């Protein structure tokens, strides 16, 4: 909670260099970057500062995942030579209490007062465009030279017969639960569905996970998705892949769900349903027509590589955009908008090496190109893989599931992309991401000195595999000569 009820909107200071609608990650980064660089900035928020990420996305989900991992480790104690504590019970209100405390602690950093102290004019209320260069908040008219639409998205409500009547959870209200559902049916096998299915399973729910595609995490590499599938099954989750949810109904105390796979019908009873089938952009009510900003209700606002909309003075970033609608991109996008809108910058989103991660156990992280993407672009690819069970620190930690895969342009050391599946893949990917951003190749990664033992040794080992795969006749001849001399 960040917006204080006593907050008084300021009196507008002429025409703002940058007006930002939405104080989620994209809007906040853009506003903060612009004001640090000397611009006059207005920031409009209708609800909570920090947006989805802080209030119902990244932060509450990662907090609950941490506690669920603790319970998994307790039950797994014997694997580490420890003893399983007797009578493990989950105090669900305590778990959720920690979620609220963590959220409150991080909220303190983004209050209207803090942002205002930085020099940002903060307006609480609903923003509506009144023209090509003006926005209203209540009765106040704000004028701008450049604007950023960063209004985010809301959960998609799938048209499954009976679902609305039966009631269901989404990421917007799942963190308000006061009781852990005994039987939870999760619809959707993307990052949100998989992360929360695993967390609730570890906290004691009997979880059924239904995905209408043949694998989880549709955009990830197949072997990564398969490892995740195996891990979810080990957590006791009942998995239904390639399965449609066709109907929901209430029978007594049960919510009964019909599932269809290959013409075979099956019925599953649950106490609660959690829907995680994606998001739809927040474009309604913004009066985008007045600003001549083109948009699509389902797909959002189209932007070019500089994040400009059809009105060249208005930019869009984050989950409200049609393109680049990946969770990891919004803060990068906010920075790019500040540069492009105010300082004639030509920063392209496509030029960024942006990593992302799904925080299941094991985590699945990626940066750069996928092999299929490279092939579509006729780029020849060679992949160097190290399995985590080859890495000493993964063995000592009992965290041997997964791999590091580095993709290079064949015949060169240039990194095209990488996938890491590992307990700490989200941290491991950073080294590769840094190398890509700094233009470093596999020779550089192979030469990095690392403390021993660490799990990031896997990256060095994969880079060394590349170096060893390239016989250098001249070097071999020189070595022979030198040693014989
Ligand atoms: C469960 C879950 C877990 C996630 N975990 C991760 C993760 O681990 N890592 C990661 O990178 N991403 C994660 N994401 C995704 C991430 O939360 C979003 O991609 C990110 O919040 C999008 O940022 P945004 O700035 O585009 O929009 P938002 O964060 O949605 O912010 C938009 C803001 O605009 C405001 N707004 C909307 N319309 C108006 C209006 N008309 N006037 C004024 N204000 C308005 C809204 O109130 C909101 O505060 C997760 C998402 C979910 C749901």
Short mmCIF file of C-alpha atoms and ligand atoms in Angstrom, two decimals:
data_model
loop_
_atom_site.label_atom_id
_atom_site.label_comp_id
_atom_site.label_asym_id
_atom_site.label_seq_id
_atom_site.Cartn_x
_atom_site.Cartn_y
_atom_site.Cartn_z
CA UNK A 1 0.00 0.00 0.00
CA UNK A 2 1.53 3.22 -1.02
CA UNK A 3 -0.99 5.83 -1.95
CA UNK A 4 -1.86 7.80 1.17
CA UNK A 5 -5.52 8.79 1.39
CA UNK A 6 -4.48 12.28 2.51
CA UNK A 7 -2.47 12.88 -0.67
CA UNK A 8 -3.23 16.16 -2.43
CA UNK A 9 -2.60 16.23 -6.16
CA UNK A 10 -0.28 19.12 -7.09
CA UNK A 11 -1.13 22.06 -9.31
CA UNK A 12 0.19 21.27 -12.83
CA UNK A 13 3.52 22.89 -13.74
CA UNK A 14 2.93 23.96 -17.34
CA UNK A 15 3.55 21.46 -20.14
CA UNK A 16 5.37 18.39 -18.79
CA UNK A 17 8.41 17.04 -20.64
CA UNK A 18 7.13 13.55 -19.83
CA UNK A 19 3.73 12.47 -18.56
CA UNK A 20 3.53 8.87 -17.42
CA UNK A 21 0.28 6.93 -17.00
CA UNK A 22 0.70 3.97 -14.65
CA UNK A 23 3.15 3.50 -11.77
CA UNK A 24 4.12 -0.14 -12.35
CA UNK A 25 7.76 -1.06 -13.15
CA UNK A 26 7.67 0.48 -16.66
CA UNK A 27 6.12 3.78 -15.56
CA UNK A 28 8.21 4.14 -12.41
CA UNK A 29 11.54 3.54 -14.14
CA UNK A 30 10.65 5.97 -16.94
CA UNK A 31 9.52 8.68 -14.49
CA UNK A 32 12.54 8.26 -12.21
CA UNK A 33 15.03 8.19 -15.11
CA UNK A 34 13.48 11.29 -16.70
CA UNK A 35 13.40 13.34 -13.50
CA UNK A 36 17.01 12.39 -12.67
CA UNK A 37 17.98 13.74 -16.07
CA UNK A 38 16.35 17.09 -15.34
CA UNK A 39 12.95 16.74 -17.04
CA UNK A 40 9.61 17.86 -15.57
CA UNK A 41 7.58 14.70 -15.01
CA UNK A 42 3.97 13.94 -14.11
CA UNK A 43 3.07 10.43 -12.95
CA UNK A 44 -0.56 9.32 -12.74
CA UNK A 45 -1.66 6.21 -10.82
CA UNK A 46 -5.21 5.09 -10.14
CA UNK A 47 -4.49 2.32 -7.69
CA UNK A 48 -1.34 1.06 -5.93
CA UNK A 49 2.21 2.19 -6.69
CA UNK A 50 4.43 -0.64 -7.91
CA UNK A 51 1.66 -2.08 -10.12
CA UNK A 52 1.17 -5.79 -10.62
CA UNK A 53 4.78 -6.69 -9.92
CA UNK A 54 4.85 -5.40 -6.37
CA UNK A 55 1.25 -5.96 -5.36
CA UNK A 56 0.07 -9.18 -7.03
CA UNK A 57 2.91 -10.47 -9.21
CA UNK A 58 6.66 -10.90 -8.83
CA UNK A 59 6.97 -9.98 -5.15
CA UNK A 60 4.12 -11.92 -3.48
CA UNK A 61 4.74 -14.92 -5.75
CA UNK A 62 8.49 -15.06 -5.02
CA UNK A 63 7.80 -14.67 -1.30
CA UNK A 64 5.36 -17.58 -1.18
CA UNK A 65 7.68 -19.66 -3.37
CA UNK A 66 10.49 -19.17 -0.83
CA UNK A 67 8.34 -20.50 2.02
CA UNK A 68 7.08 -23.39 -0.09
CA UNK A 69 10.70 -24.30 -0.90
CA UNK A 70 11.44 -24.37 2.82
CA UNK A 71 8.65 -26.93 3.36
CA UNK A 72 9.99 -29.00 0.46
CA UNK A 73 13.46 -28.93 2.00
CA UNK A 74 12.11 -29.98 5.41
CA UNK A 75 10.33 -32.98 3.86
CA UNK A 76 13.50 -33.74 1.89
CA UNK A 77 15.81 -33.53 4.91
CA UNK A 78 16.95 -37.16 4.71
CA UNK A 79 18.37 -36.59 1.26
CA UNK A 80 20.84 -34.21 2.91
CA UNK A 81 21.64 -36.51 5.83
CA UNK A 82 19.25 -34.63 8.10
CA UNK A 83 16.09 -35.70 9.87
CA UNK A 84 12.59 -34.88 8.75
CA UNK A 85 11.01 -32.82 11.55
CA UNK A 86 8.10 -34.71 13.06
CA UNK A 87 4.59 -33.53 12.35
CA UNK A 88 5.27 -30.88 9.69
CA UNK A 89 2.19 -28.71 9.42
CA UNK A 90 1.83 -25.59 7.31
CA UNK A 91 0.65 -22.48 9.16
CA UNK A 92 -0.94 -20.89 6.10
CA UNK A 93 -1.94 -17.59 7.79
CA UNK A 94 1.71 -17.21 8.86
CA UNK A 95 2.86 -17.84 5.27
CA UNK A 96 0.49 -15.16 4.00
CA UNK A 97 1.47 -12.85 6.85
CA UNK A 98 5.06 -12.94 5.58
CA UNK A 99 3.81 -12.16 2.05
CA UNK A 100 2.08 -9.05 3.39
CA UNK A 101 5.11 -7.99 5.45
CA UNK A 102 7.51 -8.32 2.50
CA UNK A 103 5.12 -6.44 0.23
CA UNK A 104 4.68 -3.66 2.78
CA UNK A 105 8.42 -3.36 3.27
CA UNK A 106 9.07 -2.95 -0.45
CA UNK A 107 6.07 -0.62 -0.86
CA UNK A 108 7.74 1.87 1.46
CA UNK A 109 10.20 2.62 -1.31
CA UNK A 110 7.54 3.75 -3.77
CA UNK A 111 5.15 6.13 -2.05
CA UNK A 112 3.62 9.28 -3.49
CA UNK A 113 5.69 11.20 -0.92
CA UNK A 114 8.99 9.53 -1.93
CA UNK A 115 8.35 10.08 -5.63
CA UNK A 116 7.31 13.64 -5.03
CA UNK A 117 10.49 14.25 -3.00
CA UNK A 118 12.45 13.14 -6.08
CA UNK A 119 10.78 15.94 -8.05
CA UNK A 120 8.00 13.94 -9.76
CA UNK A 121 4.50 15.51 -9.77
CA UNK A 122 2.35 12.64 -8.55
CA UNK A 123 -1.37 12.54 -9.37
CA UNK A 124 -3.70 9.95 -7.90
CA UNK A 125 -6.67 9.16 -10.09
CA UNK A 126 -7.79 7.74 -13.42
CA UNK A 127 -6.00 9.16 -16.47
CA UNK A 128 -7.96 9.83 -19.68
CA UNK A 129 -6.55 11.38 -22.83
CA UNK A 130 -8.35 14.60 -23.77
CA UNK A 131 -6.38 15.28 -26.95
CA UNK A 132 -3.09 14.57 -28.74
CA UNK A 133 -1.11 16.35 -25.98
CA UNK A 134 -3.34 16.41 -22.92
CA UNK A 135 -4.68 14.12 -20.23
CA UNK A 136 -7.30 14.66 -17.56
CA UNK A 137 -7.22 13.37 -13.98
CA UNK A 138 -10.59 14.19 -12.50
CA UNK A 139 -11.16 17.85 -13.29
CA UNK A 140 -7.46 18.64 -13.76
CA UNK A 141 -6.02 18.94 -17.27
CA UNK A 142 -2.34 18.04 -17.70
CA UNK A 143 -0.46 18.97 -20.88
CA UNK A 144 2.62 17.15 -22.12
CA UNK A 145 5.34 17.20 -24.75
CA UNK A 146 5.77 13.43 -24.51
CA UNK A 147 3.74 10.77 -22.77
CA UNK A 148 4.21 7.15 -21.80
CA UNK A 149 1.32 4.72 -21.48
CA UNK A 150 2.34 2.04 -18.98
CA UNK A 151 -1.04 0.91 -17.76
CA UNK A 152 -0.22 -2.80 -17.59
CA UNK A 153 -2.71 -5.61 -17.99
CA UNK A 154 -5.37 -7.62 -16.18
CA UNK A 155 -5.99 -11.37 -16.02
CA UNK A 156 -7.74 -12.97 -19.00
CA UNK A 157 -11.06 -14.54 -18.00
CA UNK A 158 -11.46 -17.64 -20.18
CA UNK A 159 -14.97 -18.27 -21.56
CA UNK A 160 -15.37 -21.70 -19.93
CA UNK A 161 -19.06 -22.49 -19.34
CA UNK A 162 -19.89 -22.35 -15.62
CA UNK A 163 -16.55 -20.83 -14.55
CA UNK A 164 -17.89 -17.36 -13.67
CA UNK A 165 -20.81 -18.85 -11.71
CA UNK A 166 -18.54 -21.24 -9.78
CA UNK A 167 -16.05 -18.45 -8.96
CA UNK A 168 -12.28 -18.64 -9.30
CA UNK A 169 -9.00 -17.11 -8.24
CA UNK A 170 -6.54 -15.16 -10.37
CA UNK A 171 -3.21 -13.59 -9.44
CA UNK A 172 -5.22 -10.52 -8.37
CA UNK A 173 -6.82 -12.28 -5.39
CA UNK A 174 -4.90 -15.52 -4.79
CA UNK A 175 -2.55 -13.73 -2.36
CA UNK A 176 -5.57 -12.70 -0.26
CA UNK A 177 -6.40 -16.34 0.58
CA UNK A 178 -6.64 -16.98 4.30
CA UNK A 179 -6.89 -20.77 4.01
CA UNK A 180 -4.82 -23.08 1.84
CA UNK A 181 -7.23 -24.87 -0.55
CA UNK A 182 -7.19 -28.63 0.10
CA UNK A 183 -7.70 -29.33 -3.62
CA UNK A 184 -6.60 -26.67 -6.09
CA UNK A 185 -7.15 -26.91 -9.83
CA UNK A 186 -4.86 -24.61 -11.80
CA UNK A 187 -5.83 -23.76 -15.39
CA UNK A 188 -2.82 -22.60 -17.42
CA UNK A 189 0.73 -23.93 -17.64
CA UNK A 190 2.62 -20.68 -18.27
CA UNK A 191 4.99 -19.12 -15.73
CA UNK A 192 2.24 -17.96 -13.34
CA UNK A 193 0.33 -21.28 -13.42
CA UNK A 194 3.48 -23.40 -12.96
CA UNK A 195 5.04 -21.25 -10.22
CA UNK A 196 1.85 -21.10 -8.15
CA UNK A 197 0.87 -24.75 -8.77
CA UNK A 198 4.24 -25.87 -7.38
CA UNK A 199 4.13 -23.43 -4.46
CA UNK A 200 0.63 -24.51 -3.38
CA UNK A 201 1.50 -28.20 -3.79
CA UNK A 202 4.47 -27.70 -1.45
CA UNK A 203 2.26 -25.85 1.01
CA UNK A 204 -0.07 -28.85 1.19
CA UNK A 205 -2.71 -28.43 -1.53
CA UNK A 206 -3.54 -31.39 -3.74
CA UNK A 207 -2.91 -29.64 -7.06
CA UNK A 208 -4.17 -30.52 -10.53
CA UNK A 209 -2.54 -28.53 -13.33
CA UNK A 210 -4.27 -28.30 -16.70
CA UNK A 211 -2.51 -27.00 -19.80
CA UNK A 212 -4.11 -26.93 -23.25
CA UNK A 213 -0.75 -27.23 -25.04
CA UNK A 214 1.44 -30.37 -25.21
CA UNK A 215 4.09 -28.86 -22.88
CA UNK A 216 4.40 -26.24 -20.16
CA UNK A 217 5.97 -22.83 -20.85
CA UNK A 218 5.16 -22.77 -24.57
CA UNK A 219 8.05 -20.46 -25.51
CA UNK A 220 10.83 -22.37 -23.74
CA UNK A 221 13.06 -25.11 -25.18
CA UNK A 222 11.46 -28.55 -25.05
CA UNK A 223 14.02 -30.23 -22.80
CA UNK A 224 13.69 -27.36 -20.30
CA UNK A 225 9.90 -27.74 -20.27
CA UNK A 226 10.25 -31.53 -19.89
CA UNK A 227 12.50 -31.14 -16.84
CA UNK A 228 9.89 -28.82 -15.32
CA UNK A 229 7.13 -31.33 -16.04
CA UNK A 230 9.12 -34.04 -14.25
CA UNK A 231 9.78 -31.74 -11.28
CA UNK A 232 6.10 -30.80 -10.95
CA UNK A 233 5.14 -34.47 -11.04
CA UNK A 234 7.68 -35.19 -8.27
CA UNK A 235 5.93 -32.54 -6.18
CA UNK A 236 2.80 -34.67 -6.46
CA UNK A 237 0.99 -32.43 -8.95
CA UNK A 238 -1.51 -34.22 -11.18
CA UNK A 239 -0.62 -33.01 -14.67
CA UNK A 240 -3.00 -32.82 -17.63
CA UNK A 241 -1.22 -31.66 -20.78
CA UNK A 242 -2.88 -31.07 -24.15
CA UNK A 243 -6.14 -30.93 -22.24
CA UNK A 244 -9.12 -28.58 -22.59
CA UNK A 245 -11.20 -27.40 -19.64
CA UNK A 246 -14.68 -27.61 -21.09
CA UNK A 247 -17.09 -27.00 -18.22
CA UNK A 248 -17.25 -26.10 -14.54
CA UNK A 249 -20.16 -26.70 -12.18
CA UNK A 250 -20.84 -26.70 -8.46
CA UNK A 251 -22.01 -29.98 -6.87
CA UNK A 252 -22.59 -29.65 -3.14
CA UNK A 253 -19.30 -28.41 -1.63
CA UNK A 254 -17.29 -29.40 -4.70
CA UNK A 255 -16.41 -27.46 -7.79
CA UNK A 256 -16.41 -30.06 -10.54
CA UNK A 257 -14.40 -29.51 -13.69
CA UNK A 258 -14.71 -31.39 -16.99
CA UNK A 259 -11.45 -31.98 -18.82
CA UNK A 260 -11.10 -33.34 -22.35
CA UNK A 261 -7.94 -34.88 -23.79
CA UNK A 262 -8.00 -36.67 -27.17
CA UNK A 263 -11.79 -37.06 -27.00
CA UNK A 264 -11.50 -38.69 -23.58
CA UNK A 265 -13.49 -36.90 -20.89
CA UNK A 266 -12.44 -36.78 -17.26
CA UNK A 267 -13.90 -35.04 -14.25
CA UNK A 268 -11.87 -33.52 -11.42
CA UNK A 269 -13.28 -32.15 -8.15
CA UNK A 270 -11.63 -29.15 -6.52
CA UNK A 271 -12.16 -26.70 -3.67
CA UNK A 272 -10.76 -23.72 -5.56
CA UNK A 273 -9.82 -22.97 -9.17
CA UNK A 274 -6.90 -20.72 -10.03
CA UNK A 275 -6.87 -19.32 -13.56
CA UNK A 276 -3.51 -18.30 -15.05
CA UNK A 277 -4.06 -18.21 -18.79
CA UNK A 278 -2.43 -14.88 -19.58
CA UNK A 279 -3.27 -11.22 -19.47
CA UNK A 280 -5.17 -8.64 -21.53
CA UNK A 281 -3.92 -5.03 -21.87
CA UNK A 282 -5.42 -2.17 -19.83
CA UNK A 283 -6.59 0.05 -22.70
CA UNK A 284 -10.24 0.60 -21.77
CA UNK A 285 -11.19 3.99 -20.42
CA UNK A 286 -7.99 5.74 -21.52
CA UNK A 287 -9.81 7.48 -24.41
CA UNK A 288 -6.94 6.57 -26.72
CA UNK A 289 -8.96 7.75 -29.73
CA UNK A 290 -8.64 11.34 -28.48
CA UNK A 291 -4.86 10.95 -28.50
CA UNK A 292 -4.89 9.20 -31.93
CA UNK A 293 -3.14 6.20 -30.42
CA UNK A 294 -4.03 3.00 -32.28
CA UNK A 295 -4.79 -0.05 -30.14
CA UNK A 296 -6.37 -3.44 -30.09
CA UNK A 297 -8.55 -4.47 -27.13
CA UNK A 298 -7.11 -7.98 -26.99
CA UNK A 299 -3.50 -7.38 -28.02
CA UNK A 300 -2.83 -3.87 -26.72
CA UNK A 301 -1.01 -0.88 -28.16
CA UNK A 302 1.26 -1.52 -31.16
CA UNK A 303 4.70 0.08 -30.80
CA UNK A 304 7.80 0.23 -32.99
CA UNK A 305 11.28 -0.79 -31.88
CA UNK A 306 11.71 2.66 -30.26
CA UNK A 307 8.46 2.05 -28.32
CA UNK A 308 6.58 4.79 -30.19
CA UNK A 309 2.85 4.42 -30.73
CA UNK A 310 0.94 5.74 -33.76
CA UNK A 311 1.18 9.19 -32.11
CA UNK A 312 4.94 9.90 -32.29
CA UNK A 313 4.89 11.88 -29.04
CA UNK A 314 3.26 9.05 -27.12
CA UNK A 315 5.17 5.91 -26.17
CA UNK A 316 3.97 2.68 -24.60
CA UNK A 317 5.87 0.14 -22.53
CA UNK A 318 5.30 -2.99 -20.48
CA UNK A 319 2.30 -5.29 -20.45
CA UNK A 320 0.01 -2.84 -22.29
CA UNK A 321 1.99 -3.24 -25.54
CA UNK A 322 1.24 -5.73 -28.29
CA UNK A 323 4.91 -6.49 -28.90
CA UNK A 324 7.63 -7.22 -26.37
CA UNK A 325 4.97 -8.21 -23.87
CA UNK A 326 7.34 -10.15 -21.69
CA UNK A 327 7.43 -9.68 -17.96
CA UNK A 328 11.16 -8.97 -17.84
CA UNK A 329 11.16 -6.14 -20.32
CA UNK A 330 9.13 -3.44 -18.64
CA UNK A 331 11.86 -1.75 -16.63
CA UNK A 332 14.29 -1.78 -19.58
CA UNK A 333 11.51 -0.33 -21.68
CA UNK A 334 10.91 2.45 -19.16
CA UNK A 335 14.55 3.50 -19.41
CA UNK A 336 14.48 3.40 -23.22
CA UNK A 337 11.37 5.57 -23.33
CA UNK A 338 12.96 8.22 -21.11
CA UNK A 339 15.97 8.38 -23.45
CA UNK A 340 14.04 8.26 -26.73
CA UNK A 341 11.26 10.64 -25.71
CA UNK A 342 13.39 13.34 -24.11
CA UNK A 343 16.84 13.23 -25.62
CA UNK A 344 16.22 12.26 -29.25
CA UNK A 345 17.56 8.82 -28.34
CA UNK A 346 17.46 5.99 -30.88
CA UNK A 347 17.59 3.14 -28.40
CA UNK A 348 15.98 0.01 -29.80
CA UNK A 349 14.34 -2.55 -27.59
CA UNK A 350 15.49 -5.33 -29.94
CA UNK A 351 19.14 -4.36 -29.31
CA UNK A 352 18.90 -5.33 -25.63
CA UNK A 353 20.00 -8.70 -24.28
CA UNK A 354 17.17 -9.16 -21.80
CA UNK A 355 17.14 -12.29 -19.65
CA UNK A 356 14.06 -13.72 -17.99
CA UNK A 357 13.28 -16.50 -15.58
CA UNK A 358 10.43 -18.69 -14.43
CA UNK A 359 10.91 -19.25 -10.70
CA UNK A 360 9.83 -22.84 -10.42
CA UNK A 361 12.16 -25.41 -8.86
CA UNK A 362 14.28 -25.87 -10.91
CA UNK A 363 14.20 -22.36 -12.31
CA UNK A 364 14.19 -21.88 -16.07
CA UNK A 365 16.07 -18.85 -17.38
CA UNK A 366 16.80 -17.68 -20.88
CA UNK A 367 18.59 -14.85 -22.68
CA UNK A 368 18.96 -14.04 -26.37
CA UNK A 369 17.88 -16.32 -29.19
CA UNK A 370 16.32 -19.74 -29.06
CA UNK A 371 17.66 -22.34 -31.52
CA UNK A 372 14.36 -22.36 -33.43
CA UNK A 373 14.53 -18.58 -33.74
CA UNK A 374 18.09 -18.71 -35.10
CA UNK A 375 17.11 -21.39 -37.60
CA UNK A 376 14.17 -19.28 -38.79
CA UNK A 377 16.68 -16.51 -39.46
CA UNK A 378 19.02 -18.96 -41.25
CA UNK A 379 21.72 -18.48 -38.64
CA UNK A 380 23.76 -21.68 -38.19
CA UNK A 381 23.85 -22.60 -34.50
CA UNK A 382 26.09 -24.79 -32.37
CA UNK A 383 25.16 -25.56 -28.78
CA UNK A 384 27.47 -26.38 -25.87
CA UNK A 385 25.74 -28.08 -22.96
CA UNK A 386 26.83 -28.89 -19.42
CA UNK A 387 24.52 -30.91 -17.19
CA UNK A 388 24.24 -29.69 -13.63
CA UNK A 389 25.15 -33.16 -12.31
CA UNK A 390 28.62 -32.61 -13.81
CA UNK A 391 29.12 -29.55 -11.58
CA UNK A 392 30.77 -30.11 -8.19
CA UNK A 393 28.78 -27.45 -6.30
CA UNK A 394 25.46 -28.71 -7.69
CA UNK A 395 26.40 -32.16 -6.36
CA UNK A 396 27.39 -30.85 -2.89
CA UNK A 397 24.12 -28.86 -2.76
CA UNK A 398 21.96 -31.76 -3.97
CA UNK A 399 20.76 -29.53 -6.81
CA UNK A 400 21.69 -31.63 -9.80
CA UNK A 401 18.60 -31.16 -12.00
CA UNK A 402 19.11 -29.08 -15.09
CA UNK A 403 21.70 -27.81 -17.52
CA UNK A 404 23.45 -24.80 -18.98
CA UNK A 405 23.19 -24.53 -22.75
CA UNK A 406 25.13 -21.89 -24.64
CA UNK A 407 24.18 -21.29 -28.28
CA UNK A 408 26.81 -19.75 -30.56
CA UNK A 409 26.89 -18.84 -34.22
CA UNK A 410 28.53 -21.94 -35.73
CA UNK A 411 32.24 -21.53 -36.38
CA UNK A 412 32.48 -18.51 -34.05
CA UNK A 413 32.55 -17.80 -30.31
CA UNK A 414 29.71 -15.25 -30.56
CA UNK A 415 26.95 -16.00 -28.05
CA UNK A 416 23.49 -16.01 -29.63
CA UNK A 417 21.58 -17.09 -26.57
CA UNK A 418 21.45 -19.41 -23.59
CA UNK A 419 19.03 -21.46 -21.56
CA UNK A 420 19.77 -22.39 -17.96
CA UNK A 421 17.70 -24.86 -15.98
CA UNK A 422 18.97 -25.02 -12.41
CA UNK A 423 17.92 -24.32 -8.84
CA UNK A 424 19.38 -20.80 -9.15
CA UNK A 425 19.06 -20.33 -12.92
CA UNK A 426 17.79 -16.75 -12.47
CA UNK A 427 21.12 -15.82 -10.88
CA UNK A 428 23.29 -17.93 -13.19
CA UNK A 429 21.90 -16.36 -16.37
CA UNK A 430 23.27 -12.95 -15.31
CA UNK A 431 26.85 -13.86 -16.19
CA UNK A 432 25.82 -14.81 -19.73
CA UNK A 433 23.60 -11.75 -20.01
CA UNK A 434 26.50 -9.51 -18.94
CA UNK A 435 28.78 -11.18 -21.51
CA UNK A 436 26.21 -10.60 -24.27
CA UNK A 437 25.61 -6.95 -23.30
CA UNK A 438 29.35 -6.27 -23.14
CA UNK A 439 30.02 -8.05 -26.44
CA UNK A 440 32.13 -10.75 -24.76
CA UNK A 441 32.34 -14.17 -26.37
CA UNK A 442 32.93 -17.73 -25.18
CA UNK A 443 36.71 -17.20 -25.05
CA UNK A 444 36.09 -14.53 -22.38
CA UNK A 445 33.67 -16.77 -20.43
CA UNK A 446 36.20 -19.62 -20.53
CA UNK A 447 38.89 -17.33 -19.08
CA UNK A 448 36.80 -16.01 -16.14
CA UNK A 449 38.40 -16.83 -12.78
CA UNK A 450 35.77 -18.15 -10.41
CA UNK A 451 35.85 -19.09 -6.75
CA UNK A 452 35.54 -22.85 -6.35
CA UNK A 453 33.09 -24.46 -6.00
CA UNK A 454 30.17 -22.50 -7.43
CA UNK A 455 27.28 -23.54 -9.63
CA UNK A 456 28.27 -20.93 -12.22
CA UNK A 457 31.22 -23.19 -12.99
CA UNK A 458 28.72 -24.81 -15.37
CA UNK A 459 28.93 -21.70 -17.58
CA UNK A 460 32.72 -21.75 -17.64
CA UNK A 461 32.65 -25.49 -18.41
CA UNK A 462 30.31 -24.93 -21.36
CA UNK A 463 32.55 -22.13 -22.65
CA UNK A 464 35.63 -24.36 -22.21
CA UNK A 465 33.85 -27.09 -24.17
CA UNK A 466 33.71 -24.61 -27.05
CA UNK A 467 37.41 -23.71 -26.73
CA UNK A 468 38.42 -27.39 -26.63
CA UNK A 469 36.23 -28.13 -29.63
CA UNK A 470 38.41 -25.87 -31.81
CA UNK A 471 41.73 -27.49 -32.60
CA UNK A 472 44.25 -24.75 -33.26
CA UNK A 473 46.96 -26.27 -35.49
CA UNK A 474 49.31 -23.26 -35.17
CA UNK A 475 49.04 -23.19 -31.38
CA UNK A 476 49.64 -26.96 -31.20
CA UNK A 477 52.73 -26.65 -33.43
CA UNK A 478 54.10 -23.73 -31.36
CA UNK A 479 53.44 -25.63 -28.13
CA UNK A 480 55.30 -28.70 -29.42
CA UNK A 481 58.25 -26.53 -30.54
CA UNK A 482 58.38 -24.64 -27.25
CA UNK A 483 58.26 -27.75 -25.13
CA UNK A 484 60.88 -29.60 -27.20
CA UNK A 485 63.16 -26.53 -26.92
C1 LIG B 1 1.81 -13.92 -10.34
C2 LIG B 1 2.78 -13.14 -11.18
C3 LIG B 1 4.14 -13.30 -10.99
C4 LIG B 1 5.05 -12.57 -11.75
N1 LIG B 1 6.37 -12.77 -11.54
C5 LIG B 1 7.28 -12.08 -12.28
C6 LIG B 1 8.68 -12.25 -12.08
O1 LIG B 1 9.09 -13.02 -11.21
N2 LIG B 1 9.53 -11.54 -12.83
C7 LIG B 1 9.10 -10.66 -13.79
O2 LIG B 1 9.92 -10.04 -14.47
N3 LIG B 1 7.76 -10.47 -13.99
C8 LIG B 1 6.85 -11.15 -13.28
N4 LIG B 1 5.51 -10.95 -13.48
C9 LIG B 1 5.08 -9.98 -14.49
C10 LIG B 1 5.14 -8.56 -14.00
O3 LIG B 1 4.46 -8.43 -12.77
C11 LIG B 1 4.51 -7.64 -15.04
O4 LIG B 1 5.06 -7.93 -16.30
C12 LIG B 1 4.79 -6.20 -14.71
O5 LIG B 1 4.17 -5.85 -13.48
C13 LIG B 1 4.25 -5.29 -15.83
O6 LIG B 1 4.61 -3.98 -15.53
P1 LIG B 1 3.85 -2.76 -16.17
O7 LIG B 1 4.55 -1.55 -15.64
O8 LIG B 1 3.74 -2.92 -17.62
O9 LIG B 1 2.34 -2.83 -15.61
P2 LIG B 1 1.74 -2.95 -14.14
O10 LIG B 1 2.71 -3.45 -13.17
O11 LIG B 1 0.47 -3.71 -14.29
O12 LIG B 1 1.41 -1.43 -13.75
C14 LIG B 1 0.44 -0.69 -14.43
C15 LIG B 1 -0.11 0.38 -13.51
O13 LIG B 1 -0.93 1.27 -14.26
C16 LIG B 1 -2.05 1.67 -13.47
N5 LIG B 1 -3.12 2.14 -14.37
C17 LIG B 1 -3.79 1.41 -15.31
N6 LIG B 1 -4.66 2.20 -15.97
C18 LIG B 1 -4.55 3.44 -15.45
C19 LIG B 1 -5.20 4.69 -15.72
N7 LIG B 1 -6.12 4.81 -16.64
N8 LIG B 1 -4.85 5.76 -14.97
C20 LIG B 1 -3.90 5.67 -14.01
N9 LIG B 1 -3.25 4.51 -13.72
C21 LIG B 1 -3.57 3.42 -14.44
C22 LIG B 1 -2.39 0.40 -12.71
O14 LIG B 1 -3.13 0.69 -11.54
C23 LIG B 1 -1.00 -0.17 -12.40
O15 LIG B 1 -0.52 0.27 -11.16
C24 LIG B 1 4.58 -11.65 -12.72
C25 LIG B 1 3.22 -11.47 -12.91
C26 LIG B 1 2.33 -12.19 -12.15
C27 LIG B 1 0.88 -11.97 -12.37
#
